[in-house]
XYZ file of C-alpha atoms in Angstrom:
233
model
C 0.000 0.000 0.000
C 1.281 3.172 -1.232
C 1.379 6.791 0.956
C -1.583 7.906 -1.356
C -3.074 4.700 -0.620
C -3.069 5.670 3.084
C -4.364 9.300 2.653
C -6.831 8.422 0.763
C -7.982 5.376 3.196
C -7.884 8.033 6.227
C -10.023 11.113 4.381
C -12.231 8.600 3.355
C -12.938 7.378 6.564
C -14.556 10.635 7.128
C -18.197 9.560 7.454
C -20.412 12.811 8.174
C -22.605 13.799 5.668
C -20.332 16.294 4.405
C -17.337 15.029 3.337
C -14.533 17.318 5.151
C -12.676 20.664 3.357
C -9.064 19.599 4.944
C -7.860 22.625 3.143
C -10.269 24.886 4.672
C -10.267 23.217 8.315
C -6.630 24.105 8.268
C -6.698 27.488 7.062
C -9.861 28.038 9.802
C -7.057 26.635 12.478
C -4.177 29.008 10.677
C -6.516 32.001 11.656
C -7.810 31.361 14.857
C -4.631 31.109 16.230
C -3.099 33.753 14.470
C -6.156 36.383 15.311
C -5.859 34.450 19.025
C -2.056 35.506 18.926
C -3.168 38.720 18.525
C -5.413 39.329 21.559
C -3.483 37.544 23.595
C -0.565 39.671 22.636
C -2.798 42.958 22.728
C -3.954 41.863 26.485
C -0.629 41.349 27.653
C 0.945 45.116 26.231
C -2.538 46.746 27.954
C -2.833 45.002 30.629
C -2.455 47.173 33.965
C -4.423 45.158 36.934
C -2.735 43.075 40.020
C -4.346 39.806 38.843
C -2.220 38.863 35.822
C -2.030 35.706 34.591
C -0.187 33.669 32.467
C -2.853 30.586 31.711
C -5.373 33.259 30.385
C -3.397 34.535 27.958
C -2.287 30.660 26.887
C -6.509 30.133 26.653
C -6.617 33.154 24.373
C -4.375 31.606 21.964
C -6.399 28.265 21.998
C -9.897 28.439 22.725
C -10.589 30.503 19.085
C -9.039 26.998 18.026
C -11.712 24.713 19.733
C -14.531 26.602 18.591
C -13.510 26.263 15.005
C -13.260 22.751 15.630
C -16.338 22.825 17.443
C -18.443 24.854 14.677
C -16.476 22.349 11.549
C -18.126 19.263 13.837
C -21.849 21.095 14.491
C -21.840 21.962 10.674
C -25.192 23.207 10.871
C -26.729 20.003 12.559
C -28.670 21.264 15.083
C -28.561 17.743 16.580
C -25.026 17.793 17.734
C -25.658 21.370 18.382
C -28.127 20.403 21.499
C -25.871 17.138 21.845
C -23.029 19.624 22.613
C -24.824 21.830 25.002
C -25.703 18.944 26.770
C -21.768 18.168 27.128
C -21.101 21.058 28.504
C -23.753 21.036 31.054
C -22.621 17.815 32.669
C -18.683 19.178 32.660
C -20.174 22.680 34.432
C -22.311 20.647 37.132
C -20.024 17.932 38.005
C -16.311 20.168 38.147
C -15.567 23.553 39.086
C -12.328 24.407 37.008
C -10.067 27.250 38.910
C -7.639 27.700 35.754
C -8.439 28.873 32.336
C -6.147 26.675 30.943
C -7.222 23.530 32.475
C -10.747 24.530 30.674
C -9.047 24.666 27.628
C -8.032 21.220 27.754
C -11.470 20.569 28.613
C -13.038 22.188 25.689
C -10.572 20.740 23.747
C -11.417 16.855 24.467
C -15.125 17.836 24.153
C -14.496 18.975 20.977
C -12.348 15.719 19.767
C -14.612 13.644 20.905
C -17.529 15.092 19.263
C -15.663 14.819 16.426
C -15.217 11.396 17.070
C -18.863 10.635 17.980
C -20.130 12.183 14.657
C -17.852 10.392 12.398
C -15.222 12.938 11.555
C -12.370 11.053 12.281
C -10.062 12.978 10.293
C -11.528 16.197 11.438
C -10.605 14.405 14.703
C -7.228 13.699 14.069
C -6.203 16.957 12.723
C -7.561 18.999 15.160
C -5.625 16.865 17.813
C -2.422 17.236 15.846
C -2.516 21.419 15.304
C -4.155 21.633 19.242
C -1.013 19.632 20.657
C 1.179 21.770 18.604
C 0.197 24.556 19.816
C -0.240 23.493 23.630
C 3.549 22.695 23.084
C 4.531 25.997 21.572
C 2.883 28.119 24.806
C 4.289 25.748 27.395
C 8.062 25.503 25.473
C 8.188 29.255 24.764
C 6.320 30.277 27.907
C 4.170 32.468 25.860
C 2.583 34.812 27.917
C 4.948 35.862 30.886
C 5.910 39.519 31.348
C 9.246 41.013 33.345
C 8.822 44.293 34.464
C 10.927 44.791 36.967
C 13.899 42.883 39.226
C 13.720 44.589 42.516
C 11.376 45.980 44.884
C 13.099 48.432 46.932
C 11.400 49.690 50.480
C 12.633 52.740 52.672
C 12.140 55.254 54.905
C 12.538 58.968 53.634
C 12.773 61.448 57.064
C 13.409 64.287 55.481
C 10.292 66.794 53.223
C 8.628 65.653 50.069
C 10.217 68.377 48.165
C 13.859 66.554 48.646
C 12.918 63.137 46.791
C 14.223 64.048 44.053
C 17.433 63.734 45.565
C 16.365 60.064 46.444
C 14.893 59.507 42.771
C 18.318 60.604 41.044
C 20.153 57.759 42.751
C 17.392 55.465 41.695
C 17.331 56.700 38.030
C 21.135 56.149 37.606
C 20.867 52.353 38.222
C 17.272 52.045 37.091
C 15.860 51.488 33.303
C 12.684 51.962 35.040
C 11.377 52.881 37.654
C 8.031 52.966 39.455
C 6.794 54.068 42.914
C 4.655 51.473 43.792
C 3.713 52.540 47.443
C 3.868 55.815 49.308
C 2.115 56.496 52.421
C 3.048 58.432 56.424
C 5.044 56.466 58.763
C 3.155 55.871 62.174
C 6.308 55.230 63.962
C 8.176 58.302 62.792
C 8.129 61.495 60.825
C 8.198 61.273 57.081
C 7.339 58.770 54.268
C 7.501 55.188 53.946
C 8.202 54.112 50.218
C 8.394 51.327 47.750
C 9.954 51.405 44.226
C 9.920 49.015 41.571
C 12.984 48.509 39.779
C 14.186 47.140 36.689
C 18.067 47.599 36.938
C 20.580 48.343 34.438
C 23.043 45.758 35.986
C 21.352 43.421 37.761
C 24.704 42.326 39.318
C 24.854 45.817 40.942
C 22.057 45.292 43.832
C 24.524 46.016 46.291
C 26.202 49.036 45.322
C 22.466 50.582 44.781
C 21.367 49.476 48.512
C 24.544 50.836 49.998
C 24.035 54.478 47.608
C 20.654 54.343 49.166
C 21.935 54.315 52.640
C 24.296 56.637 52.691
C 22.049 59.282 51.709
C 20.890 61.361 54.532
C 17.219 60.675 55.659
C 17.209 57.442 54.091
C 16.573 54.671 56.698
C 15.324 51.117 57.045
C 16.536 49.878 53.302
C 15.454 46.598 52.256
C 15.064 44.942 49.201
C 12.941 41.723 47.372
C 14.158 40.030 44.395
C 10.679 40.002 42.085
C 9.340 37.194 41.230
C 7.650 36.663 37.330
C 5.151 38.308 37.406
C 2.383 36.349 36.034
C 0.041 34.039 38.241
C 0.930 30.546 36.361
């Protein structure tokens, strides 16, 4: 049996009653992720809350994949339409999924297996294949995390408001950016307590920043915290 032989065996053991547009399933699964690229990338740049996370962005690439799968297997059938909502219905009643991504992989098996259970089995099969793929990709690249800063830097400033700047020059020098993240009165003590967020120039250069810091006068209680990524995984 020749490799034609085989290709044509597997398409034609597509047995819906459309045969399937490989051509056009692929292209469908070309576009959904790009456009899902996209968004994901646009939420990531705009992003500005405390709760970022790095499995939503992942289930923006993917879950414009599933429903193209999903819509290629409903095909206007409104059978498996009410067969699908059905699926769903017993996955939302029996599980309460915490993580995007883990409903994802969820919607994903639904959708391969009604694939399966309508006989498109090489609907099936690709959609498997090019959902894997890109699972991989976003778990090997680690698509979707975000560095902002090394360093969170907290300290005591005794002397007015109108000297910071003083305070911010030092920062600036070993700083590529910098952010004031907290700023509030001390209740122990005149003055300000602050908190910067740094992303350093040298990152090897903690030290001679914290000791800069210190020796400037007013500056008290220095302490520092390596960042961690920033995304929730």
């Amino acid at each position: 049996m020749t490799a034609n032989d085989v290709l044509n065996a597997f398409f034609s053991a597509d047995y819906s009653a459309q045969p399937l547009n490989v051509p056009a399933l692929l292209l469908g699964l070309c576009l959904a992720f790009l456009a899902g690229l996209a968004i994901a990338w646009t939420y990531m740049t705009t992003h500005a809350g405390l709760s970022y996370s790095r499995s939503f962005v992942n289930s923006l690439v993917v879950i414009p994949m599933i429903v193209t799968v999903v819509m290629m297997v409903l095909n206007n059938n409104l059978v498996t339409a009410f067969g699908l909502m059905a699926v769903f219905a017993i996955v939302r009643f029996r599980n309460v999924l915490r993580d995007t991504l883990d409903t994802s992989y969820i919607l994903t098996v639904i959708a391969i297996g009604m694939a399966c259970g309508t006989q498109r089995f090489s609907l099936a099969v690709i959609a498997a294949l090019a959902l894997m793929a890109v699972m991989f990709f976003l778990w090997y690249t680690t698509f979707g995390t975000r560095h902002r800063y090394d360093l969170v830097v907290n300290l005591h400033w005794a002397r007015p408001a109108a000297d910071l700047p003083l305070l911010t020059r030092v920062l600036v020098r070993h700083s590529r950016s910098l952010h004031c993240a907290s700023r509030r009165s001390s209740d122990r003590q005149e003055g300000l307590d602050l908190s910067y967020r740094v992303l350093l120039r040298d990152p090897d250069r903690v030290d001679d920043l914290l000791n800069e810091l210190r020796q400037i006068e007013g500056v008290s209680r220095v302490t520092s915290l390596q960042a961690q990524e920033e995304s929730e995984l």
